[in-house]
Short mmCIF file of C-alpha atoms in Angstrom, two decimals:
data_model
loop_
_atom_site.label_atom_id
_atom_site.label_comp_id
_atom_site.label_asym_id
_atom_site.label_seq_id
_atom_site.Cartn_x
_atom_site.Cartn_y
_atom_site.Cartn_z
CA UNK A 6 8.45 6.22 15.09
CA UNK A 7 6.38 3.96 16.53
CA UNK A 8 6.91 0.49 17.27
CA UNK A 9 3.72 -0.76 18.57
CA UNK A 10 0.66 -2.11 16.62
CA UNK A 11 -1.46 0.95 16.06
CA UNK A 12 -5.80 -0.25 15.36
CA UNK A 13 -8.41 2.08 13.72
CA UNK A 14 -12.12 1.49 12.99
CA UNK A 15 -14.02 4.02 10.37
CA UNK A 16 -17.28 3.12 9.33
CA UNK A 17 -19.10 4.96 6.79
CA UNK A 18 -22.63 3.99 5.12
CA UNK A 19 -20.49 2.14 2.46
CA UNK A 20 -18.24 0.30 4.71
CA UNK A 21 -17.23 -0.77 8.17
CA UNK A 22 -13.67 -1.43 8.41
CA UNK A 23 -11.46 -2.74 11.41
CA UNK A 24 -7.38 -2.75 11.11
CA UNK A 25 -4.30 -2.98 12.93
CA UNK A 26 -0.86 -2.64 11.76
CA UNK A 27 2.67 -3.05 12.96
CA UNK A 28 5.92 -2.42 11.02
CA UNK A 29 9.47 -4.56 11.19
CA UNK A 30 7.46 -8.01 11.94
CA UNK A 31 7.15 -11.32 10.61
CA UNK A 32 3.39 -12.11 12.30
CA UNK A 33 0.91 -13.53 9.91
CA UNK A 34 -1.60 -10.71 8.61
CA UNK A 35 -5.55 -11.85 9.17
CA UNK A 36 -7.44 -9.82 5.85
CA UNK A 37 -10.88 -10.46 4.62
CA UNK A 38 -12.14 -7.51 2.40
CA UNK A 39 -14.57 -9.92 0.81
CA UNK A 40 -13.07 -9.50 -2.26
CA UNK A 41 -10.56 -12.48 -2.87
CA UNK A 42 -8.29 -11.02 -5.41
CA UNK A 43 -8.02 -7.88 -3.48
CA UNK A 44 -7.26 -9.39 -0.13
CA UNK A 45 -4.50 -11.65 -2.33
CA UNK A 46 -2.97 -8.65 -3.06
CA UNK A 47 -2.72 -7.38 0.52
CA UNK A 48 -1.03 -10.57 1.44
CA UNK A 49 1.41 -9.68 -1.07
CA UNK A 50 2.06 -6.49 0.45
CA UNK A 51 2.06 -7.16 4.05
CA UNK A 52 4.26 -10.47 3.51
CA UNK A 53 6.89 -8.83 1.23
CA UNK A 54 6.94 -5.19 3.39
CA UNK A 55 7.28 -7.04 6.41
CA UNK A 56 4.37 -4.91 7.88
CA UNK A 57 1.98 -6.77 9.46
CA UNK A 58 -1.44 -5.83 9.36
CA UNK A 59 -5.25 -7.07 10.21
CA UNK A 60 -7.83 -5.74 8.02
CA UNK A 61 -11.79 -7.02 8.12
CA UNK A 62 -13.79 -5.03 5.84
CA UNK A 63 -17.86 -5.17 5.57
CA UNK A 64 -18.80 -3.06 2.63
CA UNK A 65 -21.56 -2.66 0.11
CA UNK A 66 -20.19 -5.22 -2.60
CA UNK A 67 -23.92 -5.50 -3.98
CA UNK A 68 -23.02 -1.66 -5.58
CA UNK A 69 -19.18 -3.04 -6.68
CA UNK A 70 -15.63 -3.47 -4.96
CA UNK A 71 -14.81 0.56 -5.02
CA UNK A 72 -15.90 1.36 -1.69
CA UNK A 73 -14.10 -1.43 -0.25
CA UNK A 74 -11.15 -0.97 -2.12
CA UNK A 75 -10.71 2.83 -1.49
CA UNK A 76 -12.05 2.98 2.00
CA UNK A 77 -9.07 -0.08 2.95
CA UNK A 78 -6.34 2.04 0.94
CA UNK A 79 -7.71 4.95 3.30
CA UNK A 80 -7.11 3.12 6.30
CA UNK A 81 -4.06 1.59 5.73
CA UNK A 82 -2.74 4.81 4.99
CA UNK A 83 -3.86 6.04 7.96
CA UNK A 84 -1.91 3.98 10.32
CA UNK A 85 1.01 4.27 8.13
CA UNK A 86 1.30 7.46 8.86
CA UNK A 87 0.30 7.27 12.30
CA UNK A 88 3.42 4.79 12.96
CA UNK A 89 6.07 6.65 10.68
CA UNK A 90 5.75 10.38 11.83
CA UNK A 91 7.42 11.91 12.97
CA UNK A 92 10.04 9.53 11.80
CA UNK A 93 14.22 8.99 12.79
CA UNK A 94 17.06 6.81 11.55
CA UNK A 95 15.19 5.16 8.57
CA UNK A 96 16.38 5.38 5.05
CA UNK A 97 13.45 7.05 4.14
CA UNK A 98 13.84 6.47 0.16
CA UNK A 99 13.12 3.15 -1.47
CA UNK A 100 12.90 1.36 -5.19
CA UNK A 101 12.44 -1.76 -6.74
CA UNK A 102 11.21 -3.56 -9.62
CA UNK A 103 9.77 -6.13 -9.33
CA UNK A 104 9.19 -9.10 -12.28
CA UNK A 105 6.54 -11.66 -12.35
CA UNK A 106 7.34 -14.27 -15.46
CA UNK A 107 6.60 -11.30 -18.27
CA UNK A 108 5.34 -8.73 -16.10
CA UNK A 109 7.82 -5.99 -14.49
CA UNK A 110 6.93 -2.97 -12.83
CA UNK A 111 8.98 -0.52 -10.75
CA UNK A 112 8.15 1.95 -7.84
CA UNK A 113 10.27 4.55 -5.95
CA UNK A 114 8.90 6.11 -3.18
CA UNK A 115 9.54 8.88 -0.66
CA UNK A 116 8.29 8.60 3.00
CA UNK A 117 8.50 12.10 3.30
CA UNK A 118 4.97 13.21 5.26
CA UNK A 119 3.83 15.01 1.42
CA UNK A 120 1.51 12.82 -0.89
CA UNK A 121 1.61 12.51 -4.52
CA UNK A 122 1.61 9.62 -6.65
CA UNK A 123 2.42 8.74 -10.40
CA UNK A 124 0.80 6.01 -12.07
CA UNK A 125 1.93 5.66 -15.83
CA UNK A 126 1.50 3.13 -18.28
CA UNK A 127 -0.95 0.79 -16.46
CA UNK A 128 -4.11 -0.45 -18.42
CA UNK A 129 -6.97 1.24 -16.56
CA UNK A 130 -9.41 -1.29 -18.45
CA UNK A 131 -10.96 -5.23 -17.18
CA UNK A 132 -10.73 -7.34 -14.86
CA UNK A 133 -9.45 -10.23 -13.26
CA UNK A 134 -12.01 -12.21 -12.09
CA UNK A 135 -14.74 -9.75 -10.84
CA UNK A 136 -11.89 -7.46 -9.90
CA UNK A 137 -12.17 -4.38 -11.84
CA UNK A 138 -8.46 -3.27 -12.84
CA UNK A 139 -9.19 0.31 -12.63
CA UNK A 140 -9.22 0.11 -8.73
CA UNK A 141 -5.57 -0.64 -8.45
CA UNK A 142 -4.81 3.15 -8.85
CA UNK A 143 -7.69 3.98 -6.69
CA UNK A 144 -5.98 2.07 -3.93
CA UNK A 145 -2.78 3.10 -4.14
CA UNK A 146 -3.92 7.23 -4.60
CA UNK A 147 -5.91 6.82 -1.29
CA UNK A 148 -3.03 4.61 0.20
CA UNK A 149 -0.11 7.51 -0.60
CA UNK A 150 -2.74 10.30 0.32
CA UNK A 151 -3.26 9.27 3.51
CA UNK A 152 -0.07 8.16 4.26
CA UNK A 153 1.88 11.15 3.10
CA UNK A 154 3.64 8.83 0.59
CA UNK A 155 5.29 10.28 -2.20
CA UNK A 156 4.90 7.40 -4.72
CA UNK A 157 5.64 6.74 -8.05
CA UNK A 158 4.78 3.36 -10.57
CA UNK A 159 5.80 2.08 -13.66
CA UNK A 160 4.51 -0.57 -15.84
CA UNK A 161 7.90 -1.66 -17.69
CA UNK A 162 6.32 -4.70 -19.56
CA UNK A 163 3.23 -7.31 -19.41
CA UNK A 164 1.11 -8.76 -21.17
CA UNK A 165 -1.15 -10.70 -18.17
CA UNK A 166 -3.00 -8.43 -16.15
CA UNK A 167 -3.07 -10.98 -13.09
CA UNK A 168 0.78 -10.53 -13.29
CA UNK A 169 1.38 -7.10 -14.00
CA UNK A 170 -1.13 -6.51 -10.86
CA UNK A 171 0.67 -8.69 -8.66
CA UNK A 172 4.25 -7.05 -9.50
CA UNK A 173 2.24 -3.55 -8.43
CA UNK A 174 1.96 -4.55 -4.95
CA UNK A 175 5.28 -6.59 -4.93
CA UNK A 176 7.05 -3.70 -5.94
CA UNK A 177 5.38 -1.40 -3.43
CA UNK A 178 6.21 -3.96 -0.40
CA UNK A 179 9.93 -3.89 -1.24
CA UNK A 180 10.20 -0.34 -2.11
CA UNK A 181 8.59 0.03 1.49
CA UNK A 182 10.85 -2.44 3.45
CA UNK A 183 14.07 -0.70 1.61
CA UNK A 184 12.81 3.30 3.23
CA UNK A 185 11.78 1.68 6.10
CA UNK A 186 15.07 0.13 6.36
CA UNK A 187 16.94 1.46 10.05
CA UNK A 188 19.91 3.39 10.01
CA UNK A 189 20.82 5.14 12.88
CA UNK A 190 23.68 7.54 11.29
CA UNK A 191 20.91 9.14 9.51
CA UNK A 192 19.10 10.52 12.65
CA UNK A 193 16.73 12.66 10.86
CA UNK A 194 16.27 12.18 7.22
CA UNK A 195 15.72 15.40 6.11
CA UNK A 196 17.95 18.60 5.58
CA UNK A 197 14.90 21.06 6.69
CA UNK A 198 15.26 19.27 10.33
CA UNK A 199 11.82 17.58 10.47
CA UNK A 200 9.17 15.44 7.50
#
């Protein structure tokens, strides 16, 4: 696994995105999606992962926040995977829930180089703020896609959408920093000998 900060650029005709990310460090991430909720959200994740990462995203907001938000869960997952595999002495599996005031939401995932993710019980309806709440999934299926992240999440309970949101990407971050947790008596995590 990697240690280094790994960079990619992709630009498409609906965005232009530069990023960078490291894993196991406390640096400050530097995101600007143009979309203020959204890059709130990353902040969440990068802070509470401990993966630090640098996104700057130009993308055709005039049409709506889609592109953006896709084409940054793309990329993301991109240098994920780039950094984990092939991967030794991590944990590899990871949970949490994780409760804001009403809201609480779990994830488990599997870093285990196959994608698949389960989203259940999450309104796919409004917004917060011009955020459209439908987009949450969207990130997180192109995150775990190109990642190779088996993920699943759980709305528990919660009412506020800001909240239940915000306990989404919490609950990813931790679940994250838990399988990306070192262990060197593990060696390779997997019975078949390689992820």
């Amino acid at each position: 696994m990697k240690q280094d900060r790994v960079s990619i650029n992709r630009t498409t005709k609906e965005t232009d995105i530069k990023a960078s990310l490291k894993l196991y460090s406390g640096e400050i991430s530097h995101i600007n999606t143009g979309i203020g909720f959204f890059n709130h959200m990353l902040e969440a994740l990068a802070k509470h992962s401990l993966i630090s990462f640098d996104v700057e995203c130009k993308g055709d907001l005039d049409v709506d926040f889609h592109h953006s938000v896709e084409d940054v869960g793309i990329v993301l997952g991109q240098l994920l995977r780039d950094v984990l595999y092939p991967t030794n002495n991590i944990e590899r599996y990871g949970d949490s829930v994780v409760v804001m005031d009403e809201a609480a939401v779990g994830c488990a995932l599997d870093l285990s180089n196959r994608a698949f993710l389960v989203y259940e019980n999450f309104s796919e309806i409004g917004k917060v703020g011009e955020f459209d709440v439908e987009l949450v999934e969207e990130f997180f299926k192109a995150f775990a896609f190109n990642a190779g992240i088996t993920l699943h999440l759980t709305k528990m309970r919660g009412k506020n959408t800001h909240h239940v949101i915000e306990a989404t990407f919490k609950a990813v971050a931790v679940a994250l920093r838990r399988a990306l947790k070192q262990n060197e008596l593990i060696g390779m995590p997997s019975t078949k000998g390689s992820l």
